[in-house]
Short mmCIF file of C-alpha atoms in Angstrom, two decimals:
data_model
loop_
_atom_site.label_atom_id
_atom_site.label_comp_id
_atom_site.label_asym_id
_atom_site.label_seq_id
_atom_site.Cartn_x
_atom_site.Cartn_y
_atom_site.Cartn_z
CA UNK V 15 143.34 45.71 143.20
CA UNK V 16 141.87 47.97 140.38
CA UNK V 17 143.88 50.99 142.07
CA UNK V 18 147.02 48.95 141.92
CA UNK V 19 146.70 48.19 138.03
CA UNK V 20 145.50 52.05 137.52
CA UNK V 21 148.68 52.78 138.92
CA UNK V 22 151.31 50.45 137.76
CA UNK V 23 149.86 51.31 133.76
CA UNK V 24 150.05 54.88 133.89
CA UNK V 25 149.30 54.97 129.63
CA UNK V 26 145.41 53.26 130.16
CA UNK V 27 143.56 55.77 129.04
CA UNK V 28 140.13 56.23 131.47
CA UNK V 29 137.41 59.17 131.09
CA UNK V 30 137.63 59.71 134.79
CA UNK V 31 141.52 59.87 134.55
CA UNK V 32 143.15 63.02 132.66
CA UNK V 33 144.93 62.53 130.05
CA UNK V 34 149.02 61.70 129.59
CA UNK V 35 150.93 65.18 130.32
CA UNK V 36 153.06 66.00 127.27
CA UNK V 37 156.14 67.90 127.35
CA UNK V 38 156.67 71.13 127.13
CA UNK V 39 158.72 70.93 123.58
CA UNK V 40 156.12 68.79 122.67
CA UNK V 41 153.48 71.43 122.61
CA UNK V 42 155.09 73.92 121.19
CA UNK V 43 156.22 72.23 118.29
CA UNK V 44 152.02 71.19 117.72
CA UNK V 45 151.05 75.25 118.45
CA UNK V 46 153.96 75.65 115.46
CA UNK V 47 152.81 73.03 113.11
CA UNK V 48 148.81 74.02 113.67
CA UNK V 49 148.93 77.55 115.38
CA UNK V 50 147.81 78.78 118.53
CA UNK V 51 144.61 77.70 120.21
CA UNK V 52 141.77 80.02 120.69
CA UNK V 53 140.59 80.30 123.89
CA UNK V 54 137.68 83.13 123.20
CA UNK V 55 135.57 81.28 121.61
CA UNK V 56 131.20 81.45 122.05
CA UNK V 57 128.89 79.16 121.15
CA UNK V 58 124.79 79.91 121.35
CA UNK V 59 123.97 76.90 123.73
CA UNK V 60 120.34 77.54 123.93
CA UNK V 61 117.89 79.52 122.00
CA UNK V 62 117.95 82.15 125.29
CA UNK V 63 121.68 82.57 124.14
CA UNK V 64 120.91 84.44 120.84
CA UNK V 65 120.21 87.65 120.35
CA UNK V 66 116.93 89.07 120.38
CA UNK V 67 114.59 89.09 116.83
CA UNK V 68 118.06 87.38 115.24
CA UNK V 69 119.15 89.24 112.02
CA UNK V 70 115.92 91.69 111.36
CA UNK V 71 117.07 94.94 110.54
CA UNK V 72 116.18 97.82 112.60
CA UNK V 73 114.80 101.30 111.17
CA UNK V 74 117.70 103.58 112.37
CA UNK V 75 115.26 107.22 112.35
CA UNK V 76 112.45 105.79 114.82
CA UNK V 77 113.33 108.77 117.25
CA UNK V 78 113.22 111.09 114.58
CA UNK V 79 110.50 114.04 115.11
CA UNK V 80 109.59 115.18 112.06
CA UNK V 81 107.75 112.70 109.88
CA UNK V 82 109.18 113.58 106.73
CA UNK V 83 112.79 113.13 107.54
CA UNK V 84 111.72 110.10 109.32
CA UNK V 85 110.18 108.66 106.03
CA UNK V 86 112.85 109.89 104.35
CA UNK V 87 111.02 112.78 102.08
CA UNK V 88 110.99 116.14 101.07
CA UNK V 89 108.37 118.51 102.88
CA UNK V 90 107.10 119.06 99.13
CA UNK V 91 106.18 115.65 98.27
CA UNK V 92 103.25 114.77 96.93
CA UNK V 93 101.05 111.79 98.58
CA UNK V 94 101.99 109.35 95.60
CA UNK V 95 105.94 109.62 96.86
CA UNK V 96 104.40 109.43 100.79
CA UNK V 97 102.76 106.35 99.74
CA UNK V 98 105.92 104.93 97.67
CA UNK V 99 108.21 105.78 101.00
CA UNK V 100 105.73 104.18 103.22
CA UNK V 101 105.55 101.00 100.90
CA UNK V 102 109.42 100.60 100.61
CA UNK V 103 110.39 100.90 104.01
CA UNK V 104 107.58 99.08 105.61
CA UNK V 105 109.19 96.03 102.97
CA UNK V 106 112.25 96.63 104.36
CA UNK V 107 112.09 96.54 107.94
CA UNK V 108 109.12 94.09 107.99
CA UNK V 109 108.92 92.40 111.40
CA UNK V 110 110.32 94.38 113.27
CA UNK V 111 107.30 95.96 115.33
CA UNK V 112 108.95 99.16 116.51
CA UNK V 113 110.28 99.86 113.30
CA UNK V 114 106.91 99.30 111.47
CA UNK V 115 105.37 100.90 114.48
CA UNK V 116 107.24 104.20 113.67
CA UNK V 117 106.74 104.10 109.86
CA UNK V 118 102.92 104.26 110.09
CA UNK V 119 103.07 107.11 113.08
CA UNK V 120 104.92 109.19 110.07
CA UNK V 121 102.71 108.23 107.84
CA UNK V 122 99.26 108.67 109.65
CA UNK V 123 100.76 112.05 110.84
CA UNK V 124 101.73 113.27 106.82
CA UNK V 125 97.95 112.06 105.82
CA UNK V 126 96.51 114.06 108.46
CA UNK V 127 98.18 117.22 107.75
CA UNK V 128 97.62 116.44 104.13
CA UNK V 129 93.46 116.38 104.48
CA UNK V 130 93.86 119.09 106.85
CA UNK V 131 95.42 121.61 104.06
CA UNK V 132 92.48 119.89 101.33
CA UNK V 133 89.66 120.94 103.69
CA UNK V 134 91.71 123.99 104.37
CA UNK V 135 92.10 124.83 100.93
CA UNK V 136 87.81 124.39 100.17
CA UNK V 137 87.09 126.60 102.42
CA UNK V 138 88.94 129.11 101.52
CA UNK V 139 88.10 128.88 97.57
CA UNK V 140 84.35 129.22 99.30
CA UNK V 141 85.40 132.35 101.14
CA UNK V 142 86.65 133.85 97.91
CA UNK V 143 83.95 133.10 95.62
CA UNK V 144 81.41 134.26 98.78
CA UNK V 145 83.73 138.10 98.35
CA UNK V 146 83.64 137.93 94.77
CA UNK V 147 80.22 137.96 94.99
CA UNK V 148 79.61 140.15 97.37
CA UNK V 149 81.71 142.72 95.48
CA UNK V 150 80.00 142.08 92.34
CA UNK V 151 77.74 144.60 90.78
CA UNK V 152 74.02 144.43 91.98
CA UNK V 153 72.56 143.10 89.20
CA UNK V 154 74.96 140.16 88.81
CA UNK V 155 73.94 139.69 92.71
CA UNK V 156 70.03 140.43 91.50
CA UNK V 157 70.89 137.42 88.56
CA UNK V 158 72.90 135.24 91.25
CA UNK V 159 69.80 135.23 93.69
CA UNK V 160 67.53 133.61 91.16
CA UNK V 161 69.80 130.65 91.17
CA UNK V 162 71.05 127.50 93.34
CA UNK V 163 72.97 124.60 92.69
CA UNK V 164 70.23 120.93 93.92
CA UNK V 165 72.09 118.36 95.54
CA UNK V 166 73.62 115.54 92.44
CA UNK V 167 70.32 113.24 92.58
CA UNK V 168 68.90 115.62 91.78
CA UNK V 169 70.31 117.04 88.89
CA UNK V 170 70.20 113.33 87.55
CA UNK V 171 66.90 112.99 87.87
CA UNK V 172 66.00 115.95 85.64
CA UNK V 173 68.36 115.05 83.54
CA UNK V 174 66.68 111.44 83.00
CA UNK V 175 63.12 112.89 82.77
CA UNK V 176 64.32 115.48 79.96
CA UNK V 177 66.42 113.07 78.12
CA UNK V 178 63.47 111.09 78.04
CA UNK V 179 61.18 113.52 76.48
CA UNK V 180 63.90 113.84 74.21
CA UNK V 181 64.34 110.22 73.10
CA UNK V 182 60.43 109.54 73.18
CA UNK V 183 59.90 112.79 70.25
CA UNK V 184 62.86 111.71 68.10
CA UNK V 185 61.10 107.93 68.24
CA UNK V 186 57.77 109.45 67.14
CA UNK V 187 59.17 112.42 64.51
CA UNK V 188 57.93 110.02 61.75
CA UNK V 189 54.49 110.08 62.87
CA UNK V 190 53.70 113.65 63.71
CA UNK V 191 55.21 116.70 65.42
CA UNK V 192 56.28 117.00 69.22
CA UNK V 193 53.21 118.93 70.64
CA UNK V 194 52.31 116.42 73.44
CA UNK V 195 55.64 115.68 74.57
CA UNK V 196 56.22 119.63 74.77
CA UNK V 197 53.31 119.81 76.65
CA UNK V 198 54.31 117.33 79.22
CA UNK V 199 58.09 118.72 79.59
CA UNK V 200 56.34 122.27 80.18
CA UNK V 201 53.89 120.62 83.36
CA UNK V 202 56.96 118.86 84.40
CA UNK V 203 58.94 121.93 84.46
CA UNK V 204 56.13 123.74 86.06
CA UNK V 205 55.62 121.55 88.82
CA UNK V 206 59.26 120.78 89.86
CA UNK V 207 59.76 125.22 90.43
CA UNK V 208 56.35 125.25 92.16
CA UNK V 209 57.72 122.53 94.73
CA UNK V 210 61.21 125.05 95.44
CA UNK V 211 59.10 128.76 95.02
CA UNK V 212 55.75 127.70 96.41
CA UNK V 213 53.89 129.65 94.16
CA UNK V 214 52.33 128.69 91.15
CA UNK V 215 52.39 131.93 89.55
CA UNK V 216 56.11 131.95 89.38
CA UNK V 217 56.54 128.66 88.48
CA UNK V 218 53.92 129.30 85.82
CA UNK V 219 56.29 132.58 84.11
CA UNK V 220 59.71 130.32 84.87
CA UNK V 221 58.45 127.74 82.72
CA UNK V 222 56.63 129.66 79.95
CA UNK V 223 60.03 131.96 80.02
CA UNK V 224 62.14 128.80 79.40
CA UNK V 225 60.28 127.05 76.84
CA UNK V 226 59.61 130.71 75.11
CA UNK V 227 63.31 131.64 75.27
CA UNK V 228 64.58 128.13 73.85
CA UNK V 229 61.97 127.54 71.07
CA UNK V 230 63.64 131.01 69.89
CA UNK V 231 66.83 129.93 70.39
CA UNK V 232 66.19 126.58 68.32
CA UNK V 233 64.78 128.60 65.53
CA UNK V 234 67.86 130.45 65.40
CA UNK V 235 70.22 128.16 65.94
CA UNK V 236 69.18 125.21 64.30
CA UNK V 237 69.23 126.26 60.33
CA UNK V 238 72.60 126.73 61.06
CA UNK V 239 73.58 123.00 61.62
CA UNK V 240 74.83 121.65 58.35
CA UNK V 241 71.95 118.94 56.60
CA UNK V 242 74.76 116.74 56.60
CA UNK V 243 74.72 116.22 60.65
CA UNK V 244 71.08 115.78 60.43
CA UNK V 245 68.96 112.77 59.90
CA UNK V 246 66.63 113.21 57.23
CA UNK V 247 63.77 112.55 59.33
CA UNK V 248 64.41 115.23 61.66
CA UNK V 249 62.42 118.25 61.37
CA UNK V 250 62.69 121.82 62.36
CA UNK V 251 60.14 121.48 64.99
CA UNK V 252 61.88 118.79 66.36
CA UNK V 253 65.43 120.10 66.76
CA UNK V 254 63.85 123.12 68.08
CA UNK V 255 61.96 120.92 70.37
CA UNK V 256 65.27 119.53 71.42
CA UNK V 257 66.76 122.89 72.44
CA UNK V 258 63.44 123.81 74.30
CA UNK V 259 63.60 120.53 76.52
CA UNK V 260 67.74 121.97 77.74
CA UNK V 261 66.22 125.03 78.69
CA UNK V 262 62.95 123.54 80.25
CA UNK V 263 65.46 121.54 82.47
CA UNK V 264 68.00 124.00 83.47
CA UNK V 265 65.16 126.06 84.53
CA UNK V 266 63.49 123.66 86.60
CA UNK V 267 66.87 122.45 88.21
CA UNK V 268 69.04 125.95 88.80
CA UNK V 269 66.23 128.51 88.90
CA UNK V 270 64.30 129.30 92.06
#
């Protein structure tokens, strides 16, 4: 019954039925009026369908060797332009993994070879100054043997205890003269070169050597300073003083 009304009504329109044929003249005056129909064209279904990492650009140098060209550098750039390249392009090409992967290979590689060349370069300023002085005259070597260079903490310390001395005479120049505090600096002195000679006596002509040769260098030196640049409680013996406790400490922290 249904079959025979399908049939008999050929224009009922059913989405198990196609649709009404049209003519041929009929179709080509719709591909005139709206243009031919494209047949080629793809559609992303599914997310499987689209390409892989979507729209992230790719470095294009990640097979390239040599690290500079690869960063895109000269071989004579300095680390602040190896930084700046490695900043920039890992900005660029962010999230792409091979791409960053790549970038800090170069980079790792330049820093390397950088620190390489620094060390490089120390050791061979050591070797020169180690021939200089070798091929120095003997008593510069004779001078040169009396003297080593402490480790920093060191030097600081001395440095504090001195400046110390220093401070604590200049506080009591209104009083009375330096004596004590000379005194001190001198045993101080004395005892620092007997811990690095291990002999007393030595230490004993070091120290008595420094404090003689600065006291006599104060005395010299010191009228010369303009009484403008000088407080007007500051004596003689103190400024002297003053130059005696630099020499003091340079000889307990350089001489051996």
């Amino acid at each position: 019954m249904a079959t025979s009304y399908v049939l008999s009504n050929p224009t009922l329109s059913s989405p198990f039925l196609p649709s009404k044929p049209t003519k041929y003249g009929q179709n080509t005056k719709n591909r005139m009026l709206y243009g031919p129909i494209s047949r080629n064209i793809t559609r992303v279904k599914c997310a499987v369908d689209a390409p892989y990492e979507g729209n992230i650009s790719k470095f294009p140098r990640v097979n390239v060797w040599d690290p500079y060209k690869r960063l895109g550098i000269s071989p004579y750039a300095s680390e602040e332009e190896i930084w700046s390249s490695r900043n920039f392009l890992l900005e660029q090409y962010a999230g792409h993994e091979r791409s960053e992967e790549s970038i800090e290979a170069a980079f790792e590689k330049l820093l390397m070879t950088s620190f390489k060349e620094r060390k490089k370069t120390k050791i061979n300023l050591k070797t020169r100054l180690k021939k200089k002085v070798e091929e120095s005259p003997p008593w510069v070597k004779s001078i040169l043997n009396f003297v080593e260079l402490p480790p920093v903490e060191v030097i600081f310390r001395r440095l504090f205890l001195f400046a110390f001395m220093g401070g604590w005479s200049i506080m009591n120049s209104a009083e009375g003269g330096p004596a004590f505090q000379v005194a001190v600096s001198l045993a101080a002195c004395i005892y620092f070169l007997n811990e690095k000679t291990k002999s007393l006596g030595r230490a004993f002509i070091i120290g008595l050597g420094a404090l003689a040769a600065g006291w006599v260098c104060g005395s010299v030196f010191v009228p010369m300073i303009p009484t403008v640049l000088i407080h007007p409680t500051w004596t003689l013996e103190l400024l002297t003083s003053l130059v005696a406790y630099l020499f003091l400490c340079v000889a307990c922290t350089f001489l051996k």
